[in-house]
Short mmCIF file of C-alpha atoms and ligand atoms in Angstrom, two decimals:
data_model
loop_
_atom_site.label_atom_id
_atom_site.label_comp_id
_atom_site.label_asym_id
_atom_site.label_seq_id
_atom_site.Cartn_x
_atom_site.Cartn_y
_atom_site.Cartn_z
CA MET A 1 0.00 0.00 0.00
CA ASN A 2 1.43 3.41 -0.98
CA GLU A 3 1.24 5.59 2.19
CA LYS A 4 2.28 8.82 0.46
CA PRO A 5 -0.64 11.29 0.52
CA ALA A 6 -2.34 11.46 -2.88
CA PHE A 7 -2.97 15.17 -2.34
CA ASP A 8 -0.33 17.65 -1.13
CA ALA A 9 -2.82 19.53 1.05
CA PRO A 10 -5.75 18.02 2.94
CA LEU A 11 -9.17 18.06 1.27
CA HIS A 12 -11.94 18.81 3.77
CA VAL A 13 -15.64 18.26 4.14
CA GLY A 14 -17.45 21.60 3.98
CA GLN A 15 -14.57 23.80 2.78
CA LEU A 16 -15.98 26.39 2.13
CA ASN A 17 -18.74 28.49 0.53
CA LEU A 18 -17.55 32.06 0.74
CA PRO A 19 -18.29 35.41 -0.85
CA ASP A 20 -15.74 37.23 -2.94
CA GLN A 21 -13.10 38.83 -0.67
CA ALA A 22 -13.38 42.20 -2.46
CA GLU A 23 -17.10 42.36 -1.66
CA PHE A 24 -16.35 41.46 1.92
CA ARG A 25 -13.75 44.26 2.12
CA ASP A 26 -16.32 46.78 0.81
CA MET A 27 -18.88 45.68 3.37
CA PHE A 28 -16.24 45.85 6.11
CA GLU A 29 -15.26 49.40 5.14
CA GLY A 30 -18.85 50.37 5.94
CA ILE A 31 -18.60 48.77 9.37
CA PHE A 32 -15.35 50.65 10.09
CA ALA A 33 -16.83 53.92 8.79
CA ARG A 34 -19.89 53.60 11.02
CA GLN A 35 -17.75 52.53 14.02
CA PHE A 36 -20.59 50.22 14.97
CA TYR A 37 -19.56 46.60 15.35
CA THR A 38 -22.35 44.90 17.26
CA ASN A 39 -25.43 45.49 19.50
CA HIS A 40 -28.07 45.43 16.78
CA GLY A 41 -26.32 47.36 14.03
CA PRO A 42 -27.76 47.97 10.58
CA LEU A 43 -26.30 44.78 9.10
CA GLU A 44 -27.89 42.62 11.80
CA HIS A 45 -31.27 44.23 11.00
CA ALA A 46 -30.67 43.68 7.29
CA ALA A 47 -29.71 40.03 7.90
CA ASP A 48 -32.86 39.41 9.99
CA GLN A 49 -34.98 40.83 7.18
CA ALA A 50 -33.17 39.11 4.32
CA LEU A 51 -33.31 35.75 6.10
CA ALA A 52 -37.04 36.09 6.88
CA GLU A 53 -37.59 36.73 3.18
CA HIS A 54 -35.34 33.85 2.15
CA PHE A 55 -37.06 31.36 4.47
CA GLY A 56 -40.54 32.71 3.65
CA VAL A 57 -41.46 33.43 7.28
CA ARG A 58 -42.63 36.45 9.29
CA HIS A 59 -39.52 36.43 11.53
CA ALA A 60 -35.88 35.39 11.39
CA ILE A 61 -33.97 36.15 14.60
CA THR A 62 -30.22 35.91 14.09
CA VAL A 63 -27.88 34.75 16.86
CA VAL A 64 -24.23 33.76 17.31
CA ASN A 65 -24.56 30.13 16.23
CA GLY A 66 -27.01 27.28 15.68
CA THR A 67 -26.48 25.72 19.10
CA VAL A 68 -27.37 28.95 20.90
CA ALA A 69 -30.35 29.38 18.55
CA LEU A 70 -31.71 26.07 19.81
CA MET A 71 -30.89 26.80 23.47
CA LEU A 72 -32.73 30.13 23.30
CA LEU A 73 -35.68 28.70 21.43
CA LEU A 74 -36.20 25.89 23.93
CA ARG A 75 -36.24 28.44 26.79
CA ALA A 76 -38.48 30.85 24.90
CA MET A 77 -41.01 28.08 24.22
CA GLU A 78 -41.14 27.41 27.98
CA LEU A 79 -40.93 23.65 27.57
CA SER A 80 -40.61 21.25 30.48
CA GLY A 81 -40.04 17.54 31.10
CA GLU A 82 -39.13 15.32 28.14
CA VAL A 83 -38.46 16.16 24.52
CA ILE A 84 -38.39 13.45 21.86
CA VAL A 85 -35.27 13.76 19.71
CA PRO A 86 -33.24 11.52 17.36
CA ALA A 87 -29.80 10.34 18.48
CA PHE A 88 -28.78 10.38 14.82
CA THR A 89 -27.79 14.05 14.87
CA PHE A 90 -24.90 16.35 15.77
CA PRO A 91 -24.36 16.40 19.57
CA ALA A 92 -25.39 20.09 19.71
CA THR A 93 -29.05 19.15 19.13
CA VAL A 94 -29.11 17.05 22.28
CA GLN A 95 -26.78 19.24 24.36
CA SER A 96 -29.11 22.20 23.79
CA LEU A 97 -31.93 20.26 25.45
CA VAL A 98 -29.73 19.61 28.47
CA TRP A 99 -28.75 23.30 28.66
CA ALA A 100 -32.45 24.17 28.66
CA GLY A 101 -33.06 21.82 31.61
CA LEU A 102 -34.99 19.30 29.49
CA LYS A 103 -34.69 15.53 29.30
CA PRO A 104 -33.82 14.20 25.83
CA VAL A 105 -35.75 11.03 25.03
CA PHE A 106 -34.08 9.28 22.11
CA CYS A 107 -36.24 7.90 19.35
CA ASP A 108 -34.92 5.65 16.58
CA VAL A 109 -35.07 6.89 12.99
CA ASP A 110 -36.63 5.54 9.81
CA GLY A 111 -34.10 3.47 7.83
CA ASP A 112 -35.08 5.06 4.50
CA THR A 113 -35.14 8.73 5.48
CA GLN A 114 -32.66 8.48 8.41
CA MET A 115 -35.01 10.77 10.36
CA LEU A 116 -37.88 10.64 12.81
CA ASN A 117 -41.34 9.82 11.50
CA ALA A 118 -44.82 10.09 12.99
CA ALA A 119 -45.20 6.40 13.92
CA LEU A 120 -41.81 6.17 15.66
CA VAL A 121 -42.42 9.38 17.60
CA GLU A 122 -45.93 8.41 18.65
CA ALA A 123 -44.56 5.21 20.21
CA ALA A 124 -42.01 7.21 22.25
CA ILE A 125 -44.51 9.63 23.86
CA THR A 126 -44.92 9.44 27.66
CA PRO A 127 -47.02 11.56 30.05
CA ALA A 128 -43.91 13.74 30.60
CA THR A 129 -43.39 14.56 26.90
CA SER A 130 -43.77 18.26 26.11
CA ALA A 131 -42.31 18.52 22.62
CA ILE A 132 -40.91 16.84 19.52
CA LEU A 133 -37.59 18.08 18.14
CA GLY A 134 -37.17 16.86 14.54
CA VAL A 135 -33.87 17.19 12.66
CA HIS A 136 -33.81 17.70 8.88
CA ILE A 137 -30.72 15.58 8.19
CA TRP A 138 -28.77 16.34 5.00
CA GLY A 139 -31.34 19.04 4.13
CA ARG A 140 -34.17 16.58 3.55
CA GLY A 141 -37.47 17.27 5.37
CA CYS A 142 -38.08 15.35 8.62
CA ASP A 143 -41.73 14.29 8.04
CA PRO A 144 -43.00 17.79 8.95
CA HIS A 145 -46.67 17.08 8.18
CA GLY A 146 -46.70 13.68 9.93
CA LEU A 147 -45.00 15.12 13.03
CA ALA A 148 -47.39 18.11 13.02
CA GLY A 149 -50.30 15.63 13.05
CA VAL A 150 -48.88 13.77 16.07
CA ALA A 151 -48.09 17.03 17.89
CA LYS A 152 -51.63 18.32 17.38
CA LYS A 153 -53.28 15.05 18.38
CA GLN A 154 -51.16 14.70 21.53
CA GLY A 155 -51.06 18.39 22.50
CA LEU A 156 -47.27 18.66 22.06
CA GLN A 157 -45.05 21.43 20.77
CA LEU A 158 -43.10 20.85 17.57
CA LEU A 159 -39.82 22.43 16.55
CA PHE A 160 -37.08 21.55 14.08
CA ASP A 161 -33.30 21.63 13.96
CA ALA A 162 -32.76 22.76 10.36
CA ALA A 163 -28.99 23.32 10.70
CA HIS A 164 -28.45 21.39 7.44
CA ALA A 165 -31.46 22.72 5.58
CA THR A 166 -30.85 26.29 4.38
CA ALA A 167 -32.50 26.73 0.96
CA CYS A 168 -34.15 23.30 1.01
CA THR A 169 -37.79 22.37 0.47
CA PHE A 170 -40.17 19.66 1.59
CA GLU A 171 -43.03 18.94 -0.83
CA GLY A 172 -42.24 22.26 -2.45
CA GLN A 173 -42.46 24.28 0.77
CA ARG A 174 -39.30 25.96 1.96
CA ILE A 175 -37.97 24.54 5.23
CA GLY A 176 -38.11 27.31 7.85
CA GLY A 177 -41.86 27.60 8.33
CA PHE A 178 -42.58 24.14 9.79
CA GLY A 179 -43.54 23.49 13.42
CA ARG A 180 -43.70 26.41 15.83
CA ALA A 181 -40.13 27.38 14.95
CA GLU A 182 -36.97 26.09 13.29
CA ILE A 183 -33.27 26.82 13.83
CA PHE A 184 -30.50 27.18 11.22
CA SER A 185 -26.70 27.17 11.43
CA PHE A 186 -24.42 29.52 9.50
CA HIS A 187 -21.20 27.89 10.69
CA ALA A 188 -18.14 28.24 8.44
CA THR A 189 -18.71 24.79 6.96
CA LYS A 190 -22.33 25.47 5.98
CA ILE A 191 -23.69 26.44 2.58
CA LEU A 192 -24.48 29.89 4.04
CA SER A 193 -21.64 31.00 6.29
CA GLY A 194 -21.24 33.76 8.85
CA ALA A 195 -18.03 32.04 10.08
CA GLU A 196 -20.25 31.40 13.11
CA GLY A 197 -23.93 32.30 13.10
CA GLY A 198 -27.43 30.97 13.31
CA CYS A 199 -31.06 32.00 13.32
CA ILE A 200 -34.50 31.02 14.50
CA THR A 201 -37.38 31.24 12.04
CA THR A 202 -41.03 31.46 13.08
CA ASN A 203 -44.42 32.83 12.09
CA ASP A 204 -45.33 33.30 15.76
CA ASP A 205 -45.14 37.05 16.57
CA ALA A 206 -45.12 36.62 20.36
CA LEU A 207 -42.38 33.98 20.24
CA ALA A 208 -40.29 36.18 17.94
CA ALA A 209 -40.61 39.15 20.31
CA ARG A 210 -39.56 37.00 23.22
CA LEU A 211 -36.55 35.66 21.31
CA ARG A 212 -35.45 39.19 20.36
CA THR A 213 -35.44 40.08 24.03
CA LEU A 214 -33.80 36.86 25.10
CA ARG A 215 -30.86 37.21 22.68
CA SER A 216 -29.71 40.52 24.15
CA PHE A 217 -29.18 42.36 27.39
CA HIS A 218 -30.32 45.54 25.67
CA ALA A 219 -33.92 46.65 25.89
CA SER A 220 -35.60 46.68 22.49
CA ASP A 221 -38.93 47.76 21.02
CA GLU A 222 -40.11 44.21 21.45
CA HIS A 223 -39.02 44.18 25.10
CA ALA A 224 -40.66 41.27 26.88
CA SER A 225 -40.10 40.92 30.61
CA GLY A 226 -39.82 38.00 32.95
CA ILE A 227 -37.46 35.65 31.12
CA LEU A 228 -33.76 34.93 31.25
CA ARG A 229 -31.54 36.92 28.96
CA LEU A 230 -28.26 36.19 27.25
CA ASN A 231 -25.73 37.84 25.00
CA ALA A 232 -26.36 35.90 21.78
CA LYS A 233 -26.21 38.82 19.35
CA LEU A 234 -24.80 38.50 15.86
CA SER A 235 -21.84 40.85 15.24
CA GLU A 236 -21.83 43.16 12.22
CA ALA A 237 -18.96 41.12 10.70
CA GLN A 238 -21.00 37.92 10.87
CA ALA A 239 -24.05 39.70 9.47
CA ALA A 240 -21.94 41.02 6.57
CA MET A 241 -20.81 37.51 5.67
CA ILE A 242 -24.34 36.17 5.83
CA LEU A 243 -25.71 38.96 3.63
CA LEU A 244 -22.98 38.39 1.05
CA GLY A 245 -23.47 34.63 1.26
CA LEU A 246 -27.17 35.07 0.50
CA ARG A 247 -26.20 37.06 -2.58
CA HIS A 248 -24.18 34.08 -3.87
CA LEU A 249 -26.22 31.23 -2.39
CA ASP A 250 -27.68 29.99 -5.69
CA ARG A 251 -24.19 29.75 -7.18
CA PHE A 252 -22.80 27.90 -4.13
CA ILE A 253 -25.64 25.40 -4.37
CA GLN A 254 -25.22 24.96 -8.11
CA GLU A 255 -21.47 24.35 -7.74
CA ASN A 256 -21.98 21.85 -4.92
CA ARG A 257 -24.64 20.12 -6.99
CA GLN A 258 -22.12 19.74 -9.83
CA ARG A 259 -19.60 18.20 -7.38
CA TYR A 260 -22.29 15.86 -6.04
CA GLU A 261 -23.29 14.75 -9.55
CA LEU A 262 -19.67 14.27 -10.55
CA TYR A 263 -19.15 12.06 -7.50
CA ARG A 264 -22.22 10.05 -8.46
CA GLN A 265 -20.95 9.57 -12.01
CA GLY A 266 -17.42 8.75 -10.84
CA LEU A 267 -18.63 6.17 -8.33
CA ALA A 268 -21.53 4.75 -10.33
CA GLY A 269 -21.98 0.99 -10.49
CA ILE A 270 -20.01 0.17 -7.33
CA ASP A 271 -21.81 -2.55 -5.43
CA GLY A 272 -21.91 -1.58 -1.75
CA LEU A 273 -21.54 2.20 -2.20
CA GLU A 274 -24.78 4.14 -2.50
CA PHE A 275 -25.41 7.89 -2.49
CA ILE A 276 -28.03 9.60 -0.35
CA ASP A 277 -30.66 10.77 -2.83
CA TYR A 278 -32.59 14.01 -3.11
CA ALA A 279 -36.20 13.76 -4.31
CA ALA A 280 -36.86 15.09 -7.79
CA GLY A 281 -38.77 18.38 -7.59
CA GLU A 282 -37.34 19.35 -4.20
CA GLN A 283 -34.70 22.04 -3.70
CA SER A 284 -31.58 20.88 -1.86
CA ASN A 285 -28.40 22.69 -0.92
CA TYR A 286 -25.95 19.81 -1.62
CA GLN A 287 -23.99 20.88 1.45
CA PHE A 288 -23.00 17.25 2.05
CA ALA A 289 -22.06 14.43 -0.33
CA VAL A 290 -23.06 11.37 1.68
CA VAL A 291 -22.46 7.73 0.81
CA ARG A 292 -23.60 4.58 2.54
CA ILE A 293 -21.11 1.72 2.65
CA THR A 294 -22.17 -1.94 2.79
CA ALA A 295 -18.96 -3.68 3.84
CA THR A 296 -20.13 -7.17 2.85
CA LYS A 297 -20.57 -6.00 -0.75
CA LEU A 298 -17.74 -3.46 -1.00
CA GLY A 299 -15.10 -5.72 0.54
CA ILE A 300 -13.97 -3.04 3.04
CA SER A 301 -15.81 -1.32 5.88
CA ARG A 302 -16.68 2.37 6.14
CA ASP A 303 -13.93 2.85 8.72
CA GLU A 304 -11.32 1.05 6.62
CA LEU A 305 -12.21 3.26 3.65
CA LEU A 306 -12.08 6.36 5.87
CA ASP A 307 -8.58 5.45 7.15
CA TRP A 308 -7.40 4.70 3.62
CA LEU A 309 -8.63 8.08 2.35
CA THR A 310 -7.30 9.98 5.38
CA ALA A 311 -3.84 8.52 4.79
CA ARG A 312 -4.02 10.14 1.35
CA ASN A 313 -5.13 13.58 2.62
CA VAL A 314 -8.79 13.08 1.71
CA LEU A 315 -10.40 14.02 5.01
CA ALA A 316 -13.80 12.40 4.61
CA ARG A 317 -15.91 12.43 7.80
CA ARG A 318 -18.29 10.06 9.55
CA TYR A 319 -21.23 12.12 10.67
CA PHE A 320 -22.53 11.07 13.09
CA HIS A 321 -20.13 8.85 14.97
CA PRO A 322 -20.33 7.90 17.74
CA GLY A 323 -24.10 8.34 18.06
CA VAL A 324 -24.96 10.82 20.80
CA HIS A 325 -26.70 8.01 22.71
CA ARG A 326 -23.35 6.17 22.90
CA THR A 327 -21.65 9.10 24.64
CA GLU A 328 -21.87 9.96 28.34
CA PRO A 329 -23.98 10.85 30.23
CA PHE A 330 -26.56 9.49 27.77
CA ALA A 331 -25.05 6.00 27.27
CA SER A 332 -25.39 5.01 30.94
CA ALA A 333 -29.02 6.15 31.04
CA LEU A 334 -30.05 4.55 27.71
CA SER A 335 -33.17 2.43 28.06
CA THR A 336 -34.23 1.85 24.45
CA GLU A 337 -32.64 0.09 21.51
CA LEU A 338 -31.83 2.37 18.58
CA LYS A 339 -31.04 -0.27 15.98
CA VAL A 340 -31.30 1.88 12.85
CA THR A 341 -29.34 4.71 14.46
CA ASP A 342 -26.58 2.32 15.53
CA GLU A 343 -26.33 0.95 12.02
CA LEU A 344 -26.28 4.38 10.35
CA CYS A 345 -23.47 5.51 12.65
CA GLN A 346 -21.35 2.63 11.25
CA VAL A 347 -22.04 2.96 7.53
CA LEU A 348 -22.29 6.62 6.41
CA LEU A 349 -19.38 8.64 5.06
CA GLN A 350 -19.27 12.30 3.96
CA LEU A 351 -16.96 13.13 1.06
CA PRO A 352 -15.12 16.46 0.67
CA THR A 353 -17.14 19.19 -1.03
CA GLY A 354 -17.42 22.99 -1.08
CA GLN A 355 -15.48 25.69 -2.96
CA ALA A 356 -12.00 24.33 -2.18
CA ILE A 357 -12.82 21.08 -3.96
CA THR A 358 -12.33 21.35 -7.71
CA GLN A 359 -13.91 19.05 -10.28
CA ASP A 360 -10.46 17.49 -10.78
CA HIS A 361 -10.27 16.78 -7.04
CA VAL A 362 -13.61 14.98 -7.25
CA ARG A 363 -12.44 12.88 -10.19
CA ASP A 364 -9.21 12.01 -8.37
CA ILE A 365 -11.07 11.13 -5.15
CA CYS A 366 -13.35 8.82 -7.14
CA ALA A 367 -10.31 7.16 -8.71
CA LEU A 368 -8.74 6.76 -5.26
CA ILE A 369 -11.90 5.14 -3.89
CA ARG A 370 -12.02 2.77 -6.85
CA SER A 371 -8.39 1.82 -6.27
CA ALA A 372 -9.14 1.18 -2.56
CA ILE A 373 -11.72 -1.46 -3.36
CA THR A 374 -9.99 -3.35 -6.16
N1 T4K B 1 -27.65 20.76 14.64
C1 T4K B 1 -27.07 20.04 13.67
C2 T4K B 1 -27.86 18.95 13.03
C3 T4K B 1 -25.76 20.32 13.25
O1 T4K B 1 -25.18 19.57 12.28
C4 T4K B 1 -25.06 21.36 13.88
C5 T4K B 1 -23.71 21.70 13.47
C6 T4K B 1 -25.72 22.12 14.89
C7 T4K B 1 -27.03 21.77 15.24
C8 T4K B 1 -25.06 23.24 15.61
O2 T4K B 1 -24.81 24.35 14.80
P1 T4K B 1 -23.57 25.34 15.17
O3 T4K B 1 -23.66 25.64 16.65
O4 T4K B 1 -22.30 24.66 14.77
O5 T4K B 1 -23.86 26.58 14.34
C9 T4K B 1 -19.00 20.75 11.95
C10 T4K B 1 -19.55 22.14 12.20
O6 T4K B 1 -18.71 22.84 13.12
C11 T4K B 1 -20.95 22.12 12.76
O7 T4K B 1 -21.48 23.42 12.58
C12 T4K B 1 -21.82 21.12 12.00
N2 T4K B 1 -23.13 21.00 12.58
C13 T4K B 1 -21.18 19.77 11.96
C14 T4K B 1 -22.01 18.79 11.16
O8 T4K B 1 -19.91 19.89 11.34
P2 T4K B 1 -17.10 19.50 13.25
O9 T4K B 1 -16.82 19.34 14.70
O10 T4K B 1 -17.09 18.30 12.41
O11 T4K B 1 -16.20 20.69 12.62
P3 T4K B 1 -14.70 20.68 12.15
O12 T4K B 1 -14.03 21.83 12.79
O13 T4K B 1 -14.10 19.33 12.34
O14 T4K B 1 -14.82 21.01 10.59
C15 T4K B 1 -15.28 20.10 9.61
C16 T4K B 1 -14.33 20.18 8.42
O15 T4K B 1 -14.33 21.49 7.87
C17 T4K B 1 -12.89 19.86 8.81
O16 T4K B 1 -12.42 18.88 7.92
C18 T4K B 1 -12.13 21.17 8.63
C19 T4K B 1 -13.01 22.01 7.72
N3 T4K B 1 -13.00 23.43 8.12
C20 T4K B 1 -13.55 23.80 9.31
C21 T4K B 1 -13.54 25.11 9.68
C22 T4K B 1 -14.15 25.54 11.00
C23 T4K B 1 -12.41 24.35 7.30
O17 T4K B 1 -11.89 23.98 6.24
N4 T4K B 1 -12.42 25.67 7.66
C24 T4K B 1 -12.97 26.10 8.81
O18 T4K B 1 -12.98 27.33 9.09
O19 T4K B 1 -18.55 20.21 13.15
#
């Protein structure tokens, strides 16, 4: 086996989707000229408005990152007791529940969609359940209508972690307006980047007012009293990046889609390596290029392929591994089997994508993968 890296520099997952640096410099000159860097500056207001328009909702409330968006939302919704959540997610989804003083109750996911569905959630409800927290994995919708039906029937609140789902649709409707509220992430590795950043989207005026108060120590027009407050404000620099990212979002998506399709072509016909599909007619952001490895057919396991690629500077990732339910303190308290989740954590692999990955890189990565399995 040749251990020399196939690429001189490492190729990453999610690197990166960025605006033109000249545009960023122009925007930054404005920030310096105004001498106003944070505390609800004009760019934060503009980002709130532009994001509400983008997501097709009455309110987008920007904050420092997606994790804090979820922490604030859970407090603002005044939930208590248990919240049903998948373990097949980034740890931040579950940690936010703990920060909000809630008990995460793990529910297994559907093997086809890799997400919660109405039947699975209904079976996990107990008298202590107050809400369902769905996660739109890989930008595909997490059964929003089915979960809304269960929530209504059982008198539960419904919210979504849409960290992966900027610019995506479910049955033609843009993700952002489902449940009582949804949260998004604008981390550096996301299709829309503020370096760090996030927002909460909702059509609920009272909830939006409460969130605007909660995110800041500063009194605002929407001042609402009686709840905890935090400094979760977006800086003007983050807002500038998000506004510029929105300007170029369609191009970022188009370019990632080309990478995704090139991967599919380059890896077509390999028994034991399947791509995660996007339904025809839906909009997706192609932020991730995800494959599922069946070791018995491919001849090597997901982890063996990962190690082989890593040794050659192709830094593929295994989201999500280990499953949150296999980490402490959750593992010791686990009382249900999560068979599908456990399997998914062993078989999925995310391939490098984003602006730093050229079409030639994709072709070379495909050739490397083919050489690993022959
Ligand atoms: N809910 C879900 C479902 C999520 O997936 C996430 C975050 C959240 C909630 C919470 O949202 P945030 O609080 O993060 O806004 C990365 C991202 O940091 C994280 O935002 C994302 N999900 C998760 C899926 O991926 P890590 O720990 O894998 O990041 P890291 O630093 O290893 O970076 C991934 C790759 O990107 C590396 O190969 C290096 C490359 N990279 C990274 C950064 C930061 C760059 O090339 N440049 C960079 O600036 O979590």
